[in-house]
Each structure stands twice: as structure tokens, then as C-alpha cells.
JSON list of C-alpha atoms in Angstrom, two decimals:
[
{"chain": "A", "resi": 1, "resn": "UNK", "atom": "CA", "xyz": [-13.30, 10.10, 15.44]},
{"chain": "A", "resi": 2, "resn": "UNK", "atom": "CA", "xyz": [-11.99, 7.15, 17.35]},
{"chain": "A", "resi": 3, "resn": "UNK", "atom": "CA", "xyz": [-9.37, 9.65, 19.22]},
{"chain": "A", "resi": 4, "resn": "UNK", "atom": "CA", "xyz": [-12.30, 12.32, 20.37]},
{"chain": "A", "resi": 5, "resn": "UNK", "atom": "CA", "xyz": [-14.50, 9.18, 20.96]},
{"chain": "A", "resi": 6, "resn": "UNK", "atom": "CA", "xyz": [-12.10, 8.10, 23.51]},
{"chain": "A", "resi": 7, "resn": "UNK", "atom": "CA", "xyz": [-11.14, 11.54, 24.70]},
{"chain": "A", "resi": 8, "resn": "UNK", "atom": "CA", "xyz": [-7.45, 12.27, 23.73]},
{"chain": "A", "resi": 9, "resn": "UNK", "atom": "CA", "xyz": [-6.10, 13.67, 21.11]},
{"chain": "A", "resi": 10, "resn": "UNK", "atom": "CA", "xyz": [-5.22, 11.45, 17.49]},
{"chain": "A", "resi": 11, "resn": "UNK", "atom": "CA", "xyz": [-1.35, 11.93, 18.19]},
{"chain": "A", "resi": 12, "resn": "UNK", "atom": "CA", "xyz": [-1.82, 10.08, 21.94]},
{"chain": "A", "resi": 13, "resn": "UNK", "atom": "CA", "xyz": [-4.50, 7.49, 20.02]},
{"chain": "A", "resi": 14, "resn": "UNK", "atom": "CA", "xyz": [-1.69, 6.78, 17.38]},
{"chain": "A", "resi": 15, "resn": "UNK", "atom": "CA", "xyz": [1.30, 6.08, 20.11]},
{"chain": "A", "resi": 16, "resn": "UNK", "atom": "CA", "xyz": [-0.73, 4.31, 22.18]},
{"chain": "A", "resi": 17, "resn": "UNK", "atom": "CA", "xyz": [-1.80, 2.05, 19.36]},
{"chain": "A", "resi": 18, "resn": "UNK", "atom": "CA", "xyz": [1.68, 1.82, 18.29]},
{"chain": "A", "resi": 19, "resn": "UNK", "atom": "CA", "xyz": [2.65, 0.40, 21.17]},
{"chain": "A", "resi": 20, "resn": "UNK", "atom": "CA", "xyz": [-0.41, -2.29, 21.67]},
{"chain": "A", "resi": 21, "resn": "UNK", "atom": "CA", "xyz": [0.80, -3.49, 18.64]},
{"chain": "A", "resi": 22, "resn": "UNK", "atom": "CA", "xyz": [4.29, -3.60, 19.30]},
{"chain": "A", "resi": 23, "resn": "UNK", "atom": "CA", "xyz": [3.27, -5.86, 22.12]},
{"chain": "A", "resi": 24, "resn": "UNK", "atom": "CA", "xyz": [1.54, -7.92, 20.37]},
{"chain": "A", "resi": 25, "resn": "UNK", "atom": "CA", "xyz": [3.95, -8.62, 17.34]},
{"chain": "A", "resi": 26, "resn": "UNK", "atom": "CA", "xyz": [4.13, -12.10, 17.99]},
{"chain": "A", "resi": 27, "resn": "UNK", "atom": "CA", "xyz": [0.26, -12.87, 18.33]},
{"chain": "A", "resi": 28, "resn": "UNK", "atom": "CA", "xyz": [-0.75, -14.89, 15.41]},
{"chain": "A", "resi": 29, "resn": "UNK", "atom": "CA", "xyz": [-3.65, -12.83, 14.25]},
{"chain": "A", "resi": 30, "resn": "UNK", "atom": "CA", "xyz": [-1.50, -10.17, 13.98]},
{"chain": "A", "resi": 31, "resn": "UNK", "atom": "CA", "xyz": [1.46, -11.79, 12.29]},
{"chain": "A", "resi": 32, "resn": "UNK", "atom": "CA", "xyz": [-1.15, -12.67, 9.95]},
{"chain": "A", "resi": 33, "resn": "UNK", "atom": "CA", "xyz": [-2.71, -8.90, 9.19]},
{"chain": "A", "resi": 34, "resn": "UNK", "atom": "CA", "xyz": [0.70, -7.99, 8.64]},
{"chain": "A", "resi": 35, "resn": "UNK", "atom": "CA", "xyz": [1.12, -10.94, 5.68]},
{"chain": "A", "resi": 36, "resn": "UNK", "atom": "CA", "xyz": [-2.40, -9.90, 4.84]},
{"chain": "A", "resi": 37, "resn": "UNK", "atom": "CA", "xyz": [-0.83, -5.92, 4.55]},
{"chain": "A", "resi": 38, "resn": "UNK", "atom": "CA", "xyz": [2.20, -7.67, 2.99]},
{"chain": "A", "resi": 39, "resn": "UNK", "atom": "CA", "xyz": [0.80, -9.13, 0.23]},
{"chain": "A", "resi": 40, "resn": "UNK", "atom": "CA", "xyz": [-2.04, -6.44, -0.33]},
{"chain": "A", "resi": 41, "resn": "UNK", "atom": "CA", "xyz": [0.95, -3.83, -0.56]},
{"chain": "A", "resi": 42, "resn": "UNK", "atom": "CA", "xyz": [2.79, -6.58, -3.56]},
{"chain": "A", "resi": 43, "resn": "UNK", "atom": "CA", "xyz": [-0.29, -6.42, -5.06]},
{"chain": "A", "resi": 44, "resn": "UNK", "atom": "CA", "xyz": [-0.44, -2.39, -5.41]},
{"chain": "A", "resi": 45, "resn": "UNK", "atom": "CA", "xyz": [2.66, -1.96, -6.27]},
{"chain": "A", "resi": 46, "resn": "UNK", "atom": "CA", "xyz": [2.77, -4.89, -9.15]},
{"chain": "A", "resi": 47, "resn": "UNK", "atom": "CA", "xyz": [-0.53, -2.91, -10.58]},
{"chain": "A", "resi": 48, "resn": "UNK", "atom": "CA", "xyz": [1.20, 0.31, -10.46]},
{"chain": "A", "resi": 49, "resn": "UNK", "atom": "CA", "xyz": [3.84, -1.15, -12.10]},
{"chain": "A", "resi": 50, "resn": "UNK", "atom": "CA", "xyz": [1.97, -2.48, -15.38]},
{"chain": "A", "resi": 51, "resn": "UNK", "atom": "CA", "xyz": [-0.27, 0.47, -15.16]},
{"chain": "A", "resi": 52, "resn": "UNK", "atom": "CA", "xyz": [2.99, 2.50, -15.34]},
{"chain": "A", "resi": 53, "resn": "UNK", "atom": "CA", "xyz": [4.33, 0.28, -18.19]},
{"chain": "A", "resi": 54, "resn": "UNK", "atom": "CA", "xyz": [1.51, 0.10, -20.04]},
{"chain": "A", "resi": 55, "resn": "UNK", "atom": "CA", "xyz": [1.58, 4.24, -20.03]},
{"chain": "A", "resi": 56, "resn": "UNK", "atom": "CA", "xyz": [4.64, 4.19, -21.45]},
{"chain": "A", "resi": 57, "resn": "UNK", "atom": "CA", "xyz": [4.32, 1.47, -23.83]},
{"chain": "A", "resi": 58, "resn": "UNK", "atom": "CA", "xyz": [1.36, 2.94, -24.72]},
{"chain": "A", "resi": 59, "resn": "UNK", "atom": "CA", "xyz": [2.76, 6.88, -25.38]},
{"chain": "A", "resi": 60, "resn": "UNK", "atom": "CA", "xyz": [6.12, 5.27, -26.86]},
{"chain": "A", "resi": 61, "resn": "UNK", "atom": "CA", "xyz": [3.63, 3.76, -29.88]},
{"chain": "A", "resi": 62, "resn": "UNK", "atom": "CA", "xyz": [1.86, 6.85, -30.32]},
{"chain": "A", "resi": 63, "resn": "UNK", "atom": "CA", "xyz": [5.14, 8.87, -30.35]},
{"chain": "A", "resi": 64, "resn": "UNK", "atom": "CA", "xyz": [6.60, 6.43, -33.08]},
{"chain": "A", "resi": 65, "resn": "UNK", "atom": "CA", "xyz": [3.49, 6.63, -35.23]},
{"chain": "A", "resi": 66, "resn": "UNK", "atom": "CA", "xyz": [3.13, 10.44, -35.34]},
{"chain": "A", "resi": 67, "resn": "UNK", "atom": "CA", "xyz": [6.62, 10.66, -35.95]},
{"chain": "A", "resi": 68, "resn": "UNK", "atom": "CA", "xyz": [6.77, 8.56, -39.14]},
{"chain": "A", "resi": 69, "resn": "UNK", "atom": "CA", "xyz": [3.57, 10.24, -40.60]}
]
């Protein structure tokens, strides 16, 4: 939407983007959306993590009860 809003295509949007942020790497709001991405990414990966854990956990148990019935 933004792209047609604007008039060029999504591909142009995205490398044009790309590159505004590039330049502004060192600008302190955006050093800190990218701690704000950092941590936000920790944080999906530690839930997948125990999620994925608890699965197993989980469907070891019930594999061990059913086989010693």
C-alpha cells in the first residue's frame, strides 16, 4: 500500500528504505528500534524454545506411560 501510495513499485520502496536506514544507523532512535527488535526477537525465540520443550517433555511422558500400560 505504502509503495502504490507513493507511486513505485514495493521492490524500489524496499531499497530505498534500505538505504534511509543505512544512513541513519547511527541516529539514536534508531539504534534504539534495533535493541527494541533485538530484544523482541530474544523474546520469540526463548518462547519458542519452552514451547518446543514443553512439546517434547510433554509427548516423552505420554510415550512412557502408554508404553508401560
Amino acid at each position: 500500500m505504502l509503495a502504490a501510495e507513493n507511486g513505485v513499485g514495493p521492490g524500489l520502496l524496499g531499497r530505498a528504505l534500505i538505504k534511509a536506514g543505512i544512513d541513519m544507523l547511527d541516529d539514536p532512535r534508531v539504534q534504539a528500534r534495533l535493541t527494541e527488535e533485538i530484544e523482541a526477537e530474544q523474546a520469540r525465540q526463548s518462547a519458542a524454545g519452552q514451547a518446543a520443550m514443553k512439546a517434547r517433555w510433554h509427548g516423552a511422558e505420554s510415550s512412557q506411560e502408554t508404553e508401560t500400560r
